[in-house]
Amino acid sequence: MEEYEAGLSVCYKILRLRQAYPSALRIALKLNNHEYIGNIMKECKDPVVLKQMAFMLARQSVSYPVRKEELAAIINNQKLSELYRGCLLYTSPSPRDLSTSRMPSSACKKKKKKK
């Protein structure tokens, strides 16, 4: 078990150096290391990536104090229903639309047998 954790720690350090913050956060969550989680959240400056990581923390029910109200609401799952309603505004195509739009027209024609 110690080797496994040591391997994950090495992965975390490499991902953090490469600034692959969401992947590094996944490793930190596997290790259940709140120090690593804090380091990643403080180091990342991209607001979109921070939002993604806030959703990751919310999914795992890990509380982490943040100064931005929007991120705190995401981590505490307060915006979940609002964001879900936003997803419902987009209509998905029907299965029939998908099957006809992706099928090349030549695939519908029968091949003639050569004599």
Coordinates of N, CA, C and O in Angstrom, one line a residue:
M1 N 0.8 -1.2 0.0 CA 0.0 0.0 0.0 C 0.9 1.3 0.0 O 0.5 2.2 -0.6
E2 N 2.0 1.2 0.7 CA 2.9 2.4 0.7 C 3.5 2.7 -0.7 O 3.6 3.8 -1.0
E3 N 3.8 1.6 -1.4 CA 4.3 1.8 -2.8 C 3.3 2.4 -3.7 O 3.6 3.3 -4.5
Y4 N 2.0 2.0 -3.5 CA 0.9 2.6 -4.3 C 0.8 4.1 -4.0 O 0.7 4.9 -4.9
E5 N 0.8 4.5 -2.7 CA 0.7 5.9 -2.4 C 1.9 6.7 -2.8 O 1.8 7.8 -3.2
A6 N 3.1 6.0 -2.7 CA 4.3 6.7 -3.2 C 4.2 7.0 -4.7 O 4.6 8.0 -5.2
G7 N 3.7 6.0 -5.4 CA 3.5 6.1 -6.9 C 2.5 7.2 -7.2 O 2.7 8.0 -8.2
L8 N 1.4 7.3 -6.5 CA 0.4 8.3 -6.7 C 1.0 9.7 -6.4 O 0.7 10.7 -7.1
S9 N 1.8 9.8 -5.4 CA 2.4 11.0 -5.0 C 3.4 11.5 -6.1 O 3.4 12.7 -6.4
V10 N 4.1 10.6 -6.7 CA 5.0 11.0 -7.8 C 4.1 11.5 -9.0 O 4.5 12.5 -9.6
C11 N 3.1 10.8 -9.3 CA 2.2 11.2 -10.4 C 1.6 12.6 -10.1 O 1.5 13.4 -11.0
Y12 N 1.2 12.8 -8.9 CA 0.7 14.1 -8.5 C 1.7 15.2 -8.7 O 1.4 16.3 -9.3
K13 N 2.9 15.0 -8.3 CA 4.0 16.0 -8.5 C 4.3 16.3 -9.9 O 4.4 17.4 -10.3
I14 N 4.3 15.3 -10.8 CA 4.5 15.4 -12.2 C 3.4 16.2 -12.8 O 3.6 17.2 -13.6
L15 N 2.1 15.8 -12.5 CA 1.0 16.5 -13.1 C 0.9 18.0 -12.6 O 0.6 18.9 -13.4
R16 N 1.3 18.2 -11.4 CA 1.3 19.6 -10.9 C 2.4 20.5 -11.6 O 2.1 21.6 -11.9
L17 N 3.5 19.9 -11.8 CA 4.6 20.6 -12.5 C 4.2 20.9 -14.0 O 4.5 21.9 -14.5
R18 N 3.4 20.0 -14.6 CA 2.9 20.2 -15.9 C 1.7 21.0 -16.0 O 1.1 21.3 -17.1
Q19 N 1.2 21.5 -14.9 CA 0.0 22.3 -14.7 C -1.2 21.6 -15.2 O -2.1 22.3 -15.8
A20 N -1.3 20.3 -15.1 CA -2.5 19.5 -15.4 C -3.3 19.4 -14.1 O -3.4 18.4 -13.5
Y21 N -3.9 20.5 -13.7 CA -4.5 20.6 -12.4 C -5.7 19.7 -12.2 O -5.8 19.1 -11.1
P22 N -6.6 19.5 -13.1 CA -7.7 18.6 -12.9 C -7.2 17.1 -12.6 O -7.7 16.5 -11.8
S23 N -6.2 16.7 -13.4 CA -5.7 15.4 -13.2 C -5.0 15.3 -11.9 O -5.1 14.2 -11.2
A24 N -4.2 16.3 -11.5 CA -3.6 16.3 -10.2 C -4.6 16.3 -9.1 O -4.3 15.6 -8.1
L25 N -5.7 16.9 -9.3 CA -6.7 16.9 -8.2 C -7.3 15.5 -8.1 O -7.6 15.1 -7.0
R26 N -7.5 14.8 -9.2 CA -8.0 13.5 -9.1 C -7.1 12.6 -8.3 O -7.5 11.8 -7.5
I27 N -5.8 12.8 -8.5 CA -4.8 12.0 -7.7 C -4.9 12.4 -6.2 O -4.8 11.5 -5.4
A28 N -5.0 13.7 -6.0 CA -5.0 14.2 -4.6 C -6.3 13.6 -3.9 O -6.3 13.3 -2.7
L29 N -7.4 13.5 -4.6 CA -8.6 12.9 -4.1 C -8.4 11.5 -3.8 O -8.9 11.0 -2.8
K30 N -7.7 10.8 -4.7 CA -7.5 9.3 -4.4 C -6.6 9.1 -3.2 O -6.8 8.2 -2.4
L31 N -5.7 10.0 -3.0 CA -4.8 10.0 -1.8 C -5.5 10.5 -0.5 O -5.0 10.3 0.6
N32 N -6.6 11.2 -0.7 CA -7.4 11.9 0.4 C -6.4 12.8 1.1 O -6.4 12.8 2.3
N33 N -5.7 13.6 0.4 CA -4.7 14.5 0.9 C -5.2 15.9 0.8 O -5.1 16.5 -0.3
H34 N -5.7 16.5 1.8 CA -6.2 17.9 1.8 C -5.2 18.9 1.5 O -5.5 20.0 1.0
E35 N -4.0 18.6 1.9 CA -2.9 19.6 1.6 C -2.6 19.7 0.1 O -2.5 20.8 -0.4
Y36 N -2.6 18.5 -0.5 CA -2.4 18.5 -2.0 C -3.6 19.3 -2.7 O -3.4 20.0 -3.6
I37 N -4.8 19.0 -2.2 CA -6.0 19.7 -2.8 C -5.9 21.2 -2.6 O -6.1 22.0 -3.6
G38 N -5.5 21.7 -1.5 CA -5.3 23.1 -1.2 C -4.2 23.7 -2.1 O -4.4 24.8 -2.6
N39 N -3.1 23.0 -2.3 CA -2.0 23.5 -3.1 C -2.5 23.7 -4.6 O -2.2 24.7 -5.2
I40 N -3.3 22.7 -5.1 CA -3.8 22.8 -6.5 C -4.7 23.9 -6.6 O -4.6 24.7 -7.6
M41 N -5.7 24.1 -5.7 CA -6.7 25.1 -5.8 C -6.0 26.5 -5.7 O -6.5 27.5 -6.3
K42 N -5.0 26.7 -4.9 CA -4.3 27.9 -4.8 C -3.4 28.3 -6.0 O -3.3 29.4 -6.4
E43 N -2.9 27.2 -6.6 CA -1.9 27.4 -7.7 C -2.6 27.7 -9.0 O -2.1 28.5 -9.8
C44 N -3.8 27.2 -9.2 CA -4.5 27.4 -10.5 C -5.1 28.8 -10.6 O -5.7 29.2 -9.6
K45 N -4.9 29.4 -11.7 CA -5.4 30.8 -11.9 C -6.5 30.9 -12.9 O -7.1 31.9 -13.1
D46 N -6.7 29.8 -13.7 CA -7.7 29.8 -14.8 C -9.0 29.6 -14.2 O -9.3 28.6 -13.5
P47 N -10.0 30.6 -14.4 CA -11.3 30.5 -13.7 C -12.1 29.3 -14.2 O -12.9 28.7 -13.5
V48 N -12.0 28.9 -15.5 CA -12.7 27.8 -16.0 C -12.3 26.5 -15.4 O -13.1 25.6 -15.0
V49 N -10.9 26.3 -15.3 CA -10.4 25.1 -14.7 C -10.8 25.1 -13.2 O -11.1 24.0 -12.7
L50 N -10.7 26.2 -12.5 CA -11.2 26.3 -11.1 C -12.6 25.8 -11.0 O -13.0 25.1 -10.0
K51 N -13.4 26.2 -11.9 CA -14.9 25.8 -11.9 C -15.0 24.3 -12.1 O -15.8 23.7 -11.4
Q52 N -14.2 23.8 -13.0 CA -14.2 22.4 -13.2 C -13.8 21.6 -12.0 O -14.4 20.6 -11.6
M53 N -12.8 22.1 -11.3 CA -12.3 21.4 -10.1 C -13.3 21.5 -9.0 O -13.4 20.7 -8.2
A54 N -14.0 22.7 -9.0 CA -15.0 22.8 -7.9 C -16.1 21.8 -8.1 O -16.6 21.2 -7.1
F55 N -16.5 21.5 -9.4 CA -17.5 20.4 -9.6 C -16.9 19.1 -9.2 O -17.7 18.2 -8.7
M56 N -15.6 18.9 -9.4 CA -15.0 17.6 -9.0 C -15.1 17.4 -7.5 O -15.4 16.3 -7.0
L57 N -14.8 18.5 -6.8 CA -14.8 18.4 -5.3 C -16.3 18.2 -4.9 O -16.5 17.5 -3.9
A58 N -17.2 18.9 -5.5 CA -18.6 18.7 -5.1 C -19.1 17.3 -5.4 O -19.8 16.7 -4.5
R59 N -18.6 16.7 -6.5 CA -19.0 15.3 -6.8 C -18.5 14.3 -5.7 O -19.2 13.3 -5.4
Q60 N -17.3 14.6 -5.2 CA -16.8 13.7 -4.1 C -17.1 14.1 -2.7 O -16.7 13.5 -1.8
S61 N -18.0 15.2 -2.6 CA -18.4 15.7 -1.3 C -17.2 16.1 -0.4 O -17.2 15.8 0.8
V62 N -16.3 16.8 -1.0 CA -15.1 17.3 -0.3 C -15.3 18.8 -0.1 O -15.4 19.5 -1.1
S63 N -15.3 19.2 1.1 CA -15.5 20.7 1.3 C -14.1 21.3 1.3 O -13.2 20.8 1.9
Y64 N -14.1 22.4 0.7 CA -12.8 23.2 0.6 C -13.2 24.7 0.6 O -14.1 25.1 -0.1
P65 N -12.6 25.4 1.6 CA -13.0 26.9 1.7 C -12.4 27.7 0.5 O -11.2 27.6 0.2
V66 N -13.2 28.4 -0.2 CA -12.8 29.3 -1.3 C -13.4 30.7 -1.0 O -14.4 30.9 -0.4
R67 N -12.7 31.7 -1.6 CA -13.1 33.1 -1.4 C -14.2 33.5 -2.4 O -15.1 34.3 -2.1
K68 N -14.2 32.9 -3.6 CA -15.2 33.3 -4.6 C -16.5 32.6 -4.3 O -16.6 31.4 -4.1
E69 N -17.6 33.4 -4.3 CA -18.9 32.9 -3.9 C -19.4 31.9 -4.9 O -20.0 30.9 -4.5
E70 N -19.1 32.1 -6.2 CA -19.5 31.1 -7.2 C -18.9 29.8 -7.0 O -19.6 28.7 -7.1
L71 N -17.6 29.7 -6.7 CA -17.0 28.4 -6.5 C -17.5 27.8 -5.2 O -17.7 26.5 -5.2
A72 N -17.7 28.6 -4.2 CA -18.3 28.0 -3.0 C -19.7 27.4 -3.2 O -20.0 26.4 -2.6
A73 N -20.5 28.1 -4.0 CA -21.8 27.6 -4.3 C -21.7 26.3 -5.0 O -22.5 25.3 -4.8
I74 N -20.8 26.1 -6.0 CA -20.6 24.9 -6.7 C -20.2 23.8 -5.8 O -20.7 22.7 -5.8
I75 N -19.2 24.0 -5.0 CA -18.6 23.0 -4.1 C -19.7 22.5 -3.1 O -19.8 21.3 -2.8
N76 N -20.6 23.4 -2.7 CA -21.6 23.0 -1.7 C -22.9 22.5 -2.4 O -23.9 22.3 -1.8
N77 N -22.8 22.3 -3.7 CA -23.9 21.9 -4.6 C -25.2 22.7 -4.5 O -26.3 22.3 -4.6
Q78 N -25.0 24.0 -4.3 CA -26.1 25.0 -4.2 C -26.6 25.3 -5.6 O -27.8 25.7 -5.8
K79 N -25.7 25.3 -6.6 CA -26.1 25.7 -8.0 C -26.5 24.5 -8.8 O -26.7 24.6 -10.0
L80 N -26.6 23.3 -8.3 CA -26.8 22.1 -9.1 C -28.1 22.1 -9.8 O -28.1 21.9 -11.0
S81 N -29.2 22.5 -9.1 CA -30.5 22.5 -9.8 C -30.6 23.6 -10.9 O -31.1 23.4 -11.9
E82 N -29.9 24.7 -10.6 CA -29.9 25.8 -11.6 C -29.2 25.4 -12.9 O -29.6 25.6 -14.0
L83 N -28.0 24.7 -12.7 CA -27.2 24.3 -13.8 C -27.9 23.2 -14.6 O -27.8 23.0 -15.8
Y84 N -28.6 22.3 -13.8 CA -29.4 21.2 -14.5 C -30.5 21.7 -15.3 O -30.7 21.3 -16.4
R85 N -31.2 22.8 -14.8 CA -32.2 23.4 -15.7 C -31.7 24.0 -16.9 O -32.3 24.0 -18.0
G86 N -30.5 24.5 -16.8 CA -29.8 25.1 -18.0 C -29.5 24.1 -19.0 O -29.6 24.3 -20.2
C87 N -29.2 22.9 -18.6 CA -28.9 21.8 -19.5 C -30.2 21.3 -20.2 O -30.2 20.8 -21.4
L88 N -31.3 21.4 -19.6 CA -32.6 21.0 -20.2 C -33.0 21.9 -21.3 O -33.9 21.6 -22.1
L89 N -32.5 23.1 -21.4 CA -32.9 24.1 -22.4 C -32.4 23.6 -23.8 O -32.9 23.9 -24.8
Y90 N -31.3 22.8 -23.8 CA -30.8 22.3 -25.1 C -31.6 21.0 -25.4 O -31.7 20.1 -24.6
T91 N -32.1 21.0 -26.7 CA -32.8 19.8 -27.1 C -31.8 18.8 -27.8 O -31.0 19.3 -28.6
S92 N -32.0 17.6 -27.5 CA -31.1 16.6 -28.2 C -31.8 16.1 -29.4 O -33.1 16.0 -29.4
P93 N -31.1 15.7 -30.4 CA -31.7 15.1 -31.6 C -32.3 13.8 -31.3 O -31.9 13.0 -30.4
S94 N -33.4 13.4 -32.0 CA -34.0 12.1 -31.9 C -33.1 11.0 -32.5 O -32.2 11.3 -33.3
P95 N -33.3 9.8 -32.1 CA -32.5 8.7 -32.6 C -32.6 8.6 -34.2 O -31.7 8.3 -34.9
R96 N -33.8 8.9 -34.7 CA -34.0 8.9 -36.1 C -33.2 9.9 -36.8 O -32.6 9.6 -37.9
D97 N -33.1 11.1 -36.2 CA -32.3 12.2 -36.8 C -30.8 11.8 -36.8 O -30.1 12.0 -37.8
L98 N -30.4 11.1 -35.8 CA -29.0 10.7 -35.7 C -28.6 9.6 -36.7 O -27.6 9.7 -37.4
S99 N -29.6 8.7 -36.9 CA -29.3 7.6 -37.8 C -29.3 8.0 -39.2 O -28.5 7.5 -40.0
T100 N -30.1 8.9 -39.6 CA -30.2 9.4 -41.0 C -29.1 10.4 -41.3 O -28.6 10.5 -42.4
S101 N -28.7 11.2 -40.3 CA -27.8 12.3 -40.6 C -26.4 11.8 -40.7 O -25.5 12.3 -41.4
R102 N -26.0 10.7 -40.0 CA -24.7 10.2 -40.0 C -24.4 9.1 -41.0 O -23.3 8.6 -41.2
M103 N -25.5 8.6 -41.6 CA -25.3 7.5 -42.6 C -25.1 8.1 -44.0 O -25.8 8.9 -44.4
P104 N -24.0 7.7 -44.6 CA -23.7 8.2 -46.0 C -24.8 7.7 -46.9 O -25.4 6.6 -46.7
S105 N -25.1 8.5 -47.9 CA -26.2 8.2 -48.8 C -25.9 6.9 -49.6 O -26.8 6.2 -50.0
S106 N -24.7 6.6 -49.8 CA -24.3 5.4 -50.6 C -24.6 4.2 -49.8 O -24.8 3.1 -50.4
A107 N -24.7 4.3 -48.5 CA -24.9 3.1 -47.7 C -26.3 2.6 -47.8 O -26.6 1.4 -47.5
C108 N -27.2 3.4 -48.2 CA -28.6 3.1 -48.3 C -28.9 2.3 -49.5 O -29.9 1.6 -49.7
K109 N -28.1 2.5 -50.5 CA -28.4 1.8 -51.8 C -27.9 0.4 -51.8 O -26.8 0.1 -51.2
K110 N -28.6 -0.4 -52.5 CA -28.2 -1.8 -52.6 C -27.1 -2.0 -53.6 O -27.2 -1.3 -54.7
K111 N -26.2 -2.8 -53.4 CA -25.1 -3.0 -54.4 C -25.7 -4.0 -55.4 O -26.3 -5.0 -55.1
K112 N -25.4 -3.7 -56.7 CA -25.8 -4.6 -57.7 C -24.8 -5.7 -57.9 O -23.6 -5.4 -57.8
K113 N -25.3 -6.9 -58.1 CA -24.4 -8.0 -58.3 C -23.9 -8.0 -59.8 O -24.6 -7.8 -60.7
K114 N -22.6 -8.3 -59.9 CA -22.0 -8.4 -61.3 C -22.3 -9.8 -61.8 O -22.1 -10.7 -61.1
K115 N -22.6 -9.8 -63.1 CA -22.8 -11.1 -63.7 C -21.6 -11.6 -64.5 O -20.8 -10.9 -65.0

